């Protein structure tokens, strides 16, 4: 039975979420004191940097275009490298990502991938239960005591003898944790996730020959990376961890961060474990940042592949930058998922994944991401063939030259009603799952998380508000969108059946999707209003 915990615990920190059985082992007074230390020191700077984001967006809305920073040229020109990499992060040829639920954690660690990124961000709906149970699951996984029995099938899950290296992705700087208040205000979701993880697991991980390794999402500047470095330094001092033992891989998944890769690595130096090309969020960021520019309108989402010049330039710039600094450059996500009992569909999906991974490996990436255990052997086979050594950091790619114009080149391609309809269908399907507490969901043979759903709704917003016409001559109007939303809502009832539809949140999802694309003022992240609904419903 859950009990409530309210009122200040220590230093102004107050837990408003229910304390279910086992939660007290995570939300200890000592852990809360550590969270209070982090929020007290860094909460204000986080808010200031979010305000800087707003001001930069205002400049972009006025037509300003980003460029490499003249004030940091000395950093880009100088010869320096990041700190040495731990032995278990030298070979990262295949990484798998997924949410922090118990069964997924076990399956991902057992998948045969070199690294598992346990995701509190895009793949996890941040209900209080999901987050704290996720901390329990990760704690148990680190100590190798994690087991799970499926209540429906009775199947039992436990860790294999050899498992993937664990990395944890906390939420981004923009997200709050509404169930924990500091002096009456919600604390940072990023500091909550990171703080509890390192407090409970850093020493245990180091004792087992690994370390507290994290992924950092959605950074927009080296100043935001600097804030993380300061967090790491305080955490290491507070918890008596060896200096530099916290290692962070930064996802370059915003167009603004692409202009500051050197600077981000420089800020994190002794804490850096390289960069990752978070391609889906990167596309979302490109559309979002230039959303009011009719000249920056993207074609159908399916047409925006890594072969398009602006994405190829970004990927190769990441490789060149990382390798010059002695850092690994990890490739992007393969979102395809195997289809049960459909050999033909799987062969098509596998061939696409294989081609994507061959491009990454031949370009010089040191590893790649997959979303499903079934894709681990496909990706591993490619990287084994192209990269017999642990990594390709020795390939400096000095032949690569990327300009600001290369990064900002808008791809050409069709804009179709089918593309618009797919965006609506994915948006409704993903938001529906999110409102039920599920952060990643298979839709149309792809694993969709918040990043891919963001592309869908942002593209619809951009097409509508820039007066885009489809290739068949139709103008993208609110009437057209309303018609397609209604038709796709009906299609979802057909796809899942009347019973599942009635039990689901499809009408709510369609309403939220429609509101997000219709409103004149763009909402930076769909998870912000969706989180408001989740919290209001007591989740």
Coordinates of C-alpha atoms in Angstrom, one line a residue:
X1 CA 0.0 0.0 0.0
X2 CA 1.3 3.4 -0.9
X3 CA 1.9 6.0 1.8
X4 CA 2.2 9.7 1.2
X5 CA 5.3 11.7 1.9
X6 CA 4.9 15.5 2.1
X7 CA 6.5 18.4 3.7
X8 CA 10.2 19.3 3.7
X9 CA 12.6 16.4 4.0
X10 CA 15.8 18.4 4.0
X11 CA 17.0 21.8 2.8
X12 CA 13.7 22.7 1.4
X13 CA 13.2 19.6 -0.7
X14 CA 9.7 18.1 -0.6
X15 CA 8.4 14.9 -2.2
X16 CA 4.8 15.1 -3.3
X17 CA 4.6 11.7 -5.0
X18 CA 3.2 8.6 -3.3
X19 CA 5.8 6.3 -1.6
X20 CA 4.9 2.9 -2.9
X21 CA 6.6 -0.2 -1.5
X22 CA 10.3 -0.1 -2.2
X23 CA 10.3 3.6 -3.1
X24 CA 11.7 4.4 0.4
X25 CA 14.8 2.5 -0.6
X26 CA 15.4 5.0 -3.4
X27 CA 14.1 8.2 -1.8
X28 CA 16.2 8.0 1.3
X29 CA 16.9 11.1 3.4
X30 CA 20.6 10.9 2.3
X31 CA 19.6 10.7 -1.4
X32 CA 17.2 13.6 -0.9
X33 CA 19.9 15.7 0.7
X34 CA 22.1 15.0 -2.4
X35 CA 19.3 16.1 -4.7
X36 CA 18.8 19.2 -2.6
X37 CA 22.5 20.0 -3.0
X38 CA 22.3 19.7 -6.8
X39 CA 19.1 21.6 -7.2
X40 CA 20.2 24.3 -4.8
X41 CA 23.4 24.8 -6.6
X42 CA 22.3 24.5 -10.3
X43 CA 18.6 25.0 -10.5
X44 CA 18.9 28.7 -11.1
X45 CA 21.5 28.4 -13.8
X46 CA 19.3 25.8 -15.6
X47 CA 16.4 28.3 -15.7
X48 CA 18.7 31.1 -16.9
X49 CA 20.0 28.9 -19.8
X50 CA 16.4 28.0 -20.7
X51 CA 15.7 31.7 -21.0
X52 CA 18.8 32.0 -23.3
X53 CA 17.1 29.4 -25.5
X54 CA 14.0 31.5 -25.7
X55 CA 16.0 34.6 -26.7
X56 CA 18.0 32.7 -29.3
X57 CA 14.7 31.4 -30.8
X58 CA 13.5 35.0 -31.1
X59 CA 16.5 35.8 -33.2
X60 CA 15.9 32.8 -35.4
X61 CA 12.3 33.8 -35.9
X62 CA 13.6 37.2 -37.2
X63 CA 15.7 35.4 -39.8
X64 CA 19.0 35.1 -38.0
X65 CA 21.0 32.0 -39.1
X66 CA 23.4 30.2 -36.7
X67 CA 27.1 29.9 -37.5
X68 CA 30.3 28.7 -35.9
X69 CA 31.1 31.0 -32.9
X70 CA 33.8 33.5 -33.6
X71 CA 34.5 33.9 -29.9
X72 CA 35.4 30.3 -29.5
X73 CA 37.6 30.0 -32.6
X74 CA 40.7 29.5 -30.4
X75 CA 39.1 26.3 -28.9
X76 CA 38.4 24.9 -32.4
X77 CA 41.8 25.7 -33.7
X78 CA 43.8 24.4 -30.7
X79 CA 45.1 20.9 -30.4
X80 CA 43.6 19.2 -27.3
X81 CA 42.0 15.9 -26.6
X82 CA 39.4 14.6 -24.1
X83 CA 40.4 12.5 -21.1
X84 CA 41.2 8.8 -21.5
X85 CA 38.3 6.5 -22.0
X86 CA 37.5 3.6 -19.6
X87 CA 38.3 0.2 -21.0
X88 CA 34.6 -0.8 -21.2
X89 CA 33.8 2.2 -23.4
X90 CA 36.5 1.6 -26.0
X91 CA 34.3 -0.7 -28.1
X92 CA 30.7 0.5 -28.6
X93 CA 30.0 -0.9 -32.0
X94 CA 26.3 -1.6 -31.2
X95 CA 24.3 0.2 -28.6
X96 CA 20.7 -0.5 -27.8
X97 CA 18.3 2.0 -26.2
X98 CA 15.0 1.6 -24.4
X99 CA 12.9 2.5 -21.4
X100 CA 13.7 1.7 -17.8
X101 CA 10.9 -0.9 -17.2
X102 CA 12.1 -4.1 -15.6
X103 CA 11.6 -6.5 -18.5
X104 CA 13.2 -4.1 -21.0
X105 CA 16.2 -3.5 -18.8
X106 CA 16.9 -7.3 -18.6
X107 CA 16.3 -7.9 -22.4
X108 CA 18.5 -5.0 -23.4
X109 CA 21.3 -5.9 -21.2
X110 CA 21.1 -9.5 -22.5
X111 CA 20.7 -8.4 -26.2
X112 CA 24.3 -8.9 -27.3
X113 CA 24.8 -5.1 -27.7
X114 CA 28.0 -3.6 -26.3
X115 CA 26.1 -0.8 -24.5
X116 CA 22.5 -0.4 -23.2
X117 CA 21.3 3.2 -22.8
X118 CA 18.5 3.1 -20.2
X119 CA 16.4 6.0 -21.1
X120 CA 14.5 8.2 -18.7
X121 CA 13.9 10.7 -21.5
X122 CA 12.3 10.1 -24.9
X123 CA 11.5 6.4 -24.3
X124 CA 9.9 6.8 -20.9
X125 CA 6.7 8.6 -20.0
X126 CA 7.7 10.4 -16.8
X127 CA 5.0 9.2 -14.5
X128 CA 6.1 9.1 -10.9
X129 CA 5.8 5.4 -10.8
X130 CA 7.8 4.9 -14.0
X131 CA 10.6 7.1 -12.8
X132 CA 11.1 5.7 -9.3
X133 CA 10.5 2.1 -10.4
X134 CA 13.1 2.7 -13.1
X135 CA 15.6 3.7 -10.4
X136 CA 14.8 0.5 -8.6
X137 CA 15.3 -1.5 -11.8
X138 CA 18.6 0.1 -12.6
X139 CA 19.8 -0.3 -9.0
X140 CA 19.0 -4.0 -9.2
X141 CA 20.5 -4.4 -12.6
X142 CA 23.8 -2.8 -11.5
X143 CA 23.9 -5.4 -8.6
X144 CA 22.8 -8.2 -10.9
X145 CA 19.9 -9.1 -8.7
X146 CA 17.2 -8.0 -11.2
X147 CA 14.7 -10.7 -12.2
X148 CA 11.2 -10.5 -13.7
X149 CA 8.3 -12.9 -14.2
X150 CA 5.7 -12.1 -16.8
X151 CA 2.3 -12.2 -15.1
X152 CA 0.6 -13.3 -18.4
X153 CA 2.9 -16.0 -19.7
X154 CA 4.8 -16.9 -16.5
X155 CA 8.0 -16.6 -18.4
X156 CA 11.0 -15.7 -16.1
X157 CA 13.7 -13.2 -17.0
X158 CA 17.2 -12.8 -15.5
X159 CA 20.6 -11.5 -16.6
X160 CA 23.0 -13.5 -18.7
X161 CA 26.6 -14.0 -17.6
X162 CA 27.7 -11.4 -20.1
X163 CA 25.7 -8.2 -20.4
X164 CA 26.0 -4.8 -22.1
X165 CA 27.7 -1.8 -20.4
X166 CA 25.1 0.4 -18.8
X167 CA 24.6 4.0 -19.7
X168 CA 21.7 6.2 -18.3
X169 CA 20.0 9.1 -20.1
X170 CA 18.4 11.5 -17.7
X171 CA 15.8 13.9 -18.9
X172 CA 16.8 17.1 -20.7
X173 CA 17.3 20.5 -19.1
X174 CA 13.8 21.6 -20.2
X175 CA 11.9 19.1 -18.2
X176 CA 10.7 19.4 -14.6
X177 CA 9.9 16.9 -11.9
X178 CA 6.6 18.0 -10.5
X179 CA 6.6 15.5 -7.7
X180 CA 9.6 16.9 -6.0
X181 CA 9.6 20.6 -5.0
X182 CA 12.5 22.7 -3.9
X183 CA 11.4 25.7 -1.9
X184 CA 7.9 25.2 -3.4
X185 CA 9.1 25.0 -7.1
X186 CA 9.5 21.8 -9.2
X187 CA 13.1 20.6 -9.4
X188 CA 14.9 19.7 -12.6
X189 CA 14.0 16.4 -14.0
X190 CA 17.5 16.0 -15.3
X191 CA 19.0 16.5 -11.8
X192 CA 16.4 14.2 -10.3
X193 CA 17.2 11.3 -12.7
X194 CA 21.0 11.8 -12.7
X195 CA 21.2 12.4 -9.0
X196 CA 19.4 9.3 -7.8
X197 CA 21.3 7.2 -10.3
X198 CA 24.8 8.2 -9.3
X199 CA 23.9 8.4 -5.6
X200 CA 22.8 4.8 -5.5
X201 CA 25.0 3.2 -8.2
X202 CA 28.2 5.1 -8.9
X203 CA 30.3 3.3 -6.2
X204 CA 28.9 -0.1 -7.1
X205 CA 29.5 0.4 -10.8
X206 CA 33.2 1.4 -10.1
X207 CA 33.6 -1.5 -7.8
X208 CA 32.5 -3.8 -10.6
X209 CA 35.0 -2.4 -13.1
X210 CA 32.6 0.0 -14.9
X211 CA 31.5 3.5 -13.9
X212 CA 28.6 6.0 -13.8
X213 CA 28.2 6.6 -17.5
X214 CA 25.5 8.9 -18.9
X215 CA 24.0 10.2 -22.1
X216 CA 23.1 13.9 -22.2
X217 CA 20.1 14.9 -24.4
X218 CA 19.0 18.0 -26.3
X219 CA 21.9 20.4 -25.4
X220 CA 21.7 23.6 -27.4
X221 CA 25.1 25.1 -26.5
X222 CA 28.4 24.5 -24.8
X223 CA 27.2 26.6 -21.9
X224 CA 24.6 23.8 -21.2
X225 CA 27.4 21.3 -21.4
X226 CA 29.4 23.4 -18.9
X227 CA 26.5 23.2 -16.5
X228 CA 26.6 19.5 -16.7
X229 CA 30.4 19.5 -16.1
X230 CA 29.8 21.6 -12.9
X231 CA 27.2 19.1 -11.8
X232 CA 29.6 16.2 -12.4
X233 CA 32.4 17.9 -10.3
X234 CA 30.0 18.6 -7.4
X235 CA 28.7 15.0 -7.6
X236 CA 32.2 13.5 -7.6
X237 CA 33.2 15.6 -4.6
X238 CA 30.0 15.1 -2.6
X239 CA 30.0 11.3 -3.2
X240 CA 33.8 10.9 -2.9
X241 CA 34.1 9.6 -6.5
X242 CA 37.4 9.6 -8.4
X243 CA 37.8 12.8 -10.5
X244 CA 36.6 12.2 -14.0
X245 CA 34.9 8.9 -13.2
X246 CA 31.5 10.2 -14.5
X247 CA 31.6 9.9 -18.3
X248 CA 29.1 11.5 -20.6
X249 CA 28.2 11.1 -24.2
X250 CA 26.4 14.1 -25.6
X251 CA 23.7 13.6 -28.2
X252 CA 24.1 16.2 -31.0
X253 CA 20.4 16.3 -31.7
X254 CA 19.8 20.0 -32.0
X255 CA 20.9 22.2 -35.0
X256 CA 22.5 24.7 -32.7
X257 CA 24.7 22.2 -30.9
X258 CA 26.0 21.1 -34.3
X259 CA 27.8 24.4 -34.5
X260 CA 29.4 23.8 -31.1
X261 CA 30.7 20.2 -31.2
X262 CA 34.3 21.2 -30.4
X263 CA 33.2 23.5 -27.6
X264 CA 30.9 20.9 -26.0
X265 CA 33.7 18.3 -26.0
X266 CA 36.1 20.9 -24.6
X267 CA 33.7 21.8 -21.7
X268 CA 33.4 18.2 -20.7
X269 CA 37.0 17.1 -21.5
X270 CA 37.8 14.8 -18.6
X271 CA 34.2 13.7 -18.4
X272 CA 33.6 13.2 -22.1
X273 CA 32.9 9.9 -23.8
X274 CA 32.2 11.4 -27.2
X275 CA 29.2 12.5 -29.2
X276 CA 26.3 10.7 -30.7
X277 CA 24.3 11.7 -33.8
X278 CA 20.7 11.8 -32.5
X279 CA 19.2 12.0 -36.0
X280 CA 15.5 12.0 -35.2
X281 CA 15.7 14.8 -32.6
X282 CA 18.1 16.6 -35.0
X283 CA 15.5 16.7 -37.7
X284 CA 12.9 17.8 -35.2
X285 CA 15.2 20.6 -34.0
X286 CA 15.9 21.8 -37.6
X287 CA 12.2 22.1 -38.3
X288 CA 11.5 23.7 -34.9
X289 CA 14.2 26.3 -35.0
X290 CA 13.4 27.5 -38.5
X291 CA 9.7 26.8 -38.2
X292 CA 8.6 30.3 -39.5
X293 CA 10.9 30.3 -42.5
X294 CA 9.0 29.2 -45.7
X295 CA 12.4 28.5 -47.3
X296 CA 13.2 25.9 -44.6
X297 CA 10.1 23.7 -45.1
X298 CA 11.0 20.0 -45.1
X299 CA 9.6 17.4 -47.5
X300 CA 7.8 14.3 -46.2
X301 CA 9.4 12.8 -43.1
X302 CA 10.2 9.5 -45.0
X303 CA 12.3 11.4 -47.5
X304 CA 14.6 12.9 -44.9
X305 CA 17.2 10.2 -44.6
X306 CA 20.8 10.3 -43.6
X307 CA 21.7 10.4 -47.2
X308 CA 20.4 13.9 -47.5
X309 CA 23.2 16.4 -47.8
X310 CA 22.5 18.4 -44.5
X311 CA 22.4 15.2 -42.4
X312 CA 25.4 13.7 -44.1
X313 CA 27.4 16.8 -43.4
X314 CA 26.3 16.8 -39.8
X315 CA 27.2 13.2 -39.4
X316 CA 30.7 13.5 -41.0
X317 CA 31.4 16.7 -39.1
X318 CA 30.7 14.8 -35.8
X319 CA 33.1 12.1 -36.9
X320 CA 35.9 14.5 -37.8
X321 CA 35.4 16.6 -34.7
X322 CA 35.4 13.6 -32.3
X323 CA 38.3 11.8 -33.8
X324 CA 40.5 14.9 -33.8
X325 CA 39.8 15.1 -30.0
X326 CA 40.3 11.4 -29.3
X327 CA 36.6 10.8 -28.8
X328 CA 34.2 8.2 -30.2
X329 CA 31.5 9.3 -32.6
X330 CA 28.4 7.1 -32.3
X331 CA 25.9 6.8 -35.2
X332 CA 22.2 7.2 -35.2
X333 CA 19.2 5.0 -34.4
X334 CA 17.7 2.3 -36.6
X335 CA 14.0 2.5 -35.8
X336 CA 12.9 -0.5 -37.8
X337 CA 11.6 -3.4 -35.7
X338 CA 11.2 -7.0 -36.9
X339 CA 7.7 -8.1 -37.8
X340 CA 6.6 -11.4 -36.3
X341 CA 6.1 -14.2 -38.9
X342 CA 6.7 -11.9 -41.8
X343 CA 10.0 -12.9 -43.4
X344 CA 9.6 -10.7 -46.5
X345 CA 8.9 -7.6 -44.5
X346 CA 11.8 -8.3 -42.2
X347 CA 14.2 -8.8 -45.1
X348 CA 13.2 -5.4 -46.5
X349 CA 13.7 -3.8 -43.0
X350 CA 17.0 -5.6 -42.4
X351 CA 18.4 -4.5 -45.8
X352 CA 17.6 -0.9 -45.0
X353 CA 19.2 -1.2 -41.6
X354 CA 22.2 -2.9 -43.1
X355 CA 22.7 -0.1 -45.7
X356 CA 22.3 2.5 -43.0
X357 CA 24.9 0.9 -40.8
X358 CA 27.3 0.3 -43.8
X359 CA 27.2 4.0 -44.5
X360 CA 27.9 4.9 -40.8
X361 CA 30.8 2.3 -40.5
X362 CA 32.4 3.3 -43.8
X363 CA 32.2 7.0 -42.9
X364 CA 34.1 6.3 -39.7
X365 CA 31.5 6.1 -36.9
X366 CA 32.7 4.1 -33.9
X367 CA 29.3 2.5 -33.2
X368 CA 25.6 2.8 -33.8
X369 CA 22.2 2.6 -32.2
X370 CA 19.3 0.1 -32.6
X371 CA 15.9 0.1 -30.9
X372 CA 15.2 -3.6 -30.9
X373 CA 17.3 -6.7 -29.9
X374 CA 16.5 -8.3 -33.2
X375 CA 18.6 -5.7 -35.0
X376 CA 21.7 -6.2 -32.8
X377 CA 23.1 -9.0 -35.0
X378 CA 22.5 -7.0 -38.2
X379 CA 24.3 -3.9 -36.9
X380 CA 27.1 -6.0 -35.3
X381 CA 27.8 -7.9 -38.5
X382 CA 28.3 -4.7 -40.4
X383 CA 30.6 -3.1 -37.9
X384 CA 32.5 -6.3 -37.4
X385 CA 33.2 -6.3 -41.1
X386 CA 34.1 -2.6 -41.4
X387 CA 35.7 -2.1 -38.0
X388 CA 37.7 -5.1 -36.9
X389 CA 39.4 -2.9 -34.3
X390 CA 37.5 -1.6 -31.1
X391 CA 36.9 1.8 -32.7
X392 CA 37.9 4.0 -35.6
X393 CA 39.2 7.0 -33.7
X394 CA 42.5 6.8 -35.5
X395 CA 40.7 7.7 -38.7
X396 CA 40.9 11.5 -38.4
X397 CA 38.8 12.3 -41.5
X398 CA 40.9 15.4 -42.3
X399 CA 39.3 15.2 -45.8
X400 CA 36.0 16.4 -44.3
X401 CA 35.2 20.1 -44.6
X402 CA 31.7 21.3 -43.5
X403 CA 30.4 24.8 -43.7
X404 CA 27.5 26.5 -42.0
X405 CA 25.7 26.5 -45.4
X406 CA 26.2 22.7 -45.6
X407 CA 24.5 22.3 -42.2
X408 CA 21.7 24.6 -43.1
X409 CA 20.9 23.2 -46.6
X410 CA 17.2 22.3 -46.7
X411 CA 16.5 19.0 -48.5
X412 CA 14.3 18.9 -51.5
X413 CA 11.5 16.3 -51.9
X414 CA 7.8 15.7 -52.2
X415 CA 5.2 17.0 -49.8
X416 CA 2.2 14.7 -50.1
X417 CA -1.1 14.0 -48.4
X418 CA 0.2 10.5 -47.6
X419 CA 3.1 12.2 -45.7
X420 CA 0.7 14.5 -43.9
X421 CA -1.6 11.6 -43.1
X422 CA 1.3 9.5 -41.7
X423 CA 2.4 12.4 -39.5
X424 CA -1.1 12.6 -38.1
X425 CA -1.4 8.9 -37.6
X426 CA 2.0 8.6 -35.8
X427 CA 1.3 11.7 -33.7
X428 CA -2.1 10.3 -32.5
X429 CA -0.7 6.8 -31.9
X430 CA 2.3 7.9 -30.0
X431 CA 0.6 10.6 -27.8
X432 CA -2.1 8.0 -27.0
X433 CA 0.5 5.6 -25.7
X434 CA 2.2 8.4 -23.8
X435 CA -0.9 9.5 -22.0
X436 CA -1.2 5.9 -20.8
X437 CA 2.3 6.0 -19.4
X438 CA 4.2 4.3 -22.3
X439 CA 7.1 6.3 -23.7
X440 CA 8.0 4.2 -26.8
X441 CA 5.6 2.2 -28.9
X442 CA 5.8 0.2 -32.2
X443 CA 3.8 1.9 -34.9
X444 CA 3.8 0.8 -38.6
X445 CA 6.9 -1.4 -38.1
X446 CA 8.9 1.4 -36.6
X447 CA 9.8 2.0 -32.9
X448 CA 8.5 5.5 -32.2
X449 CA 9.5 7.6 -29.3
X450 CA 9.1 11.2 -28.4
X451 CA 11.7 12.3 -31.0
X452 CA 9.9 10.8 -34.0
X453 CA 6.5 11.9 -32.8
X454 CA 8.0 15.4 -32.5
X455 CA 9.0 15.4 -36.1
X456 CA 5.4 14.4 -37.1
X457 CA 3.6 17.1 -35.2
X458 CA 6.2 19.8 -35.9
X459 CA 6.2 19.2 -39.6
X460 CA 2.4 19.5 -39.6
X461 CA 2.6 22.8 -37.7
X462 CA 5.2 24.1 -40.1
X463 CA 3.3 23.1 -43.2
X464 CA 0.2 24.8 -41.8
X465 CA 1.7 28.0 -40.6
X466 CA 3.9 28.7 -43.6
X467 CA 1.1 28.2 -46.0
X468 CA 2.7 25.1 -47.6
X469 CA 1.0 23.5 -50.6
X470 CA 1.2 19.8 -51.2
X471 CA 2.5 18.5 -54.5
X472 CA -1.1 17.8 -55.7
X473 CA -2.0 21.4 -55.2
X474 CA -3.9 21.1 -51.9
X475 CA -3.1 23.9 -49.4
X476 CA -2.4 22.6 -45.9
X477 CA -5.2 24.3 -44.0
X478 CA -6.7 23.6 -40.7
X479 CA -9.8 22.3 -42.4
X480 CA -7.6 19.7 -44.2
X481 CA -5.9 18.8 -41.0
X482 CA -9.2 18.4 -39.1
X483 CA -10.5 16.1 -41.8
X484 CA -7.4 14.0 -41.7
X485 CA -7.3 13.9 -37.9
X486 CA -10.9 12.7 -37.9
X487 CA -10.2 10.0 -40.5
X488 CA -7.0 8.8 -38.8
X489 CA -8.9 8.7 -35.4
X490 CA -11.4 6.4 -37.1
X491 CA -8.5 4.4 -38.7
X492 CA -7.0 3.8 -35.2
X493 CA -10.3 2.3 -34.1
X494 CA -10.1 -0.1 -37.0
X495 CA -6.4 -0.9 -36.4
X496 CA -6.7 -1.8 -32.7
X497 CA -10.4 -2.9 -32.5
X498 CA -13.3 -1.3 -30.8
X499 CA -12.5 -2.7 -27.3
X500 CA -8.9 -1.5 -27.2
X501 CA -9.9 1.8 -28.7
X502 CA -12.6 2.3 -26.0
X503 CA -10.0 1.6 -23.3
X504 CA -7.4 3.8 -24.9
X505 CA -6.8 7.5 -25.0
X506 CA -7.1 8.1 -28.8
X507 CA -9.7 10.9 -28.6
X508 CA -7.6 12.7 -26.0
X509 CA -4.5 12.2 -28.1
X510 CA -6.1 13.5 -31.3
X511 CA -7.4 16.6 -29.4
X512 CA -3.9 17.3 -28.0
X513 CA -2.3 16.8 -31.4
X514 CA -4.8 19.1 -33.1
X515 CA -4.3 21.8 -30.5
X516 CA -0.5 21.6 -30.8
X517 CA -0.5 22.1 -34.6
X518 CA -3.4 24.7 -34.7
X519 CA -2.0 27.1 -32.1
X520 CA -0.1 30.1 -33.4
X521 CA 2.5 30.0 -30.7
X522 CA 4.6 26.9 -31.2
X523 CA 5.0 24.6 -28.2
X524 CA 8.7 23.6 -27.9
X525 CA 8.1 20.0 -26.8
X526 CA 4.8 18.0 -26.9
X527 CA 5.9 16.3 -23.7
X528 CA 5.4 19.6 -21.8
X529 CA 1.6 19.8 -22.2
X530 CA 1.3 16.0 -22.2
X531 CA 3.1 15.9 -18.8
X532 CA 0.7 18.5 -17.5
X533 CA -2.1 16.1 -18.3
X534 CA -0.3 13.2 -16.8
X535 CA 0.4 15.0 -13.5
X536 CA -3.2 16.4 -13.3
X537 CA -4.5 12.8 -13.6
X538 CA -2.3 11.9 -10.6
X539 CA 0.2 9.8 -12.5

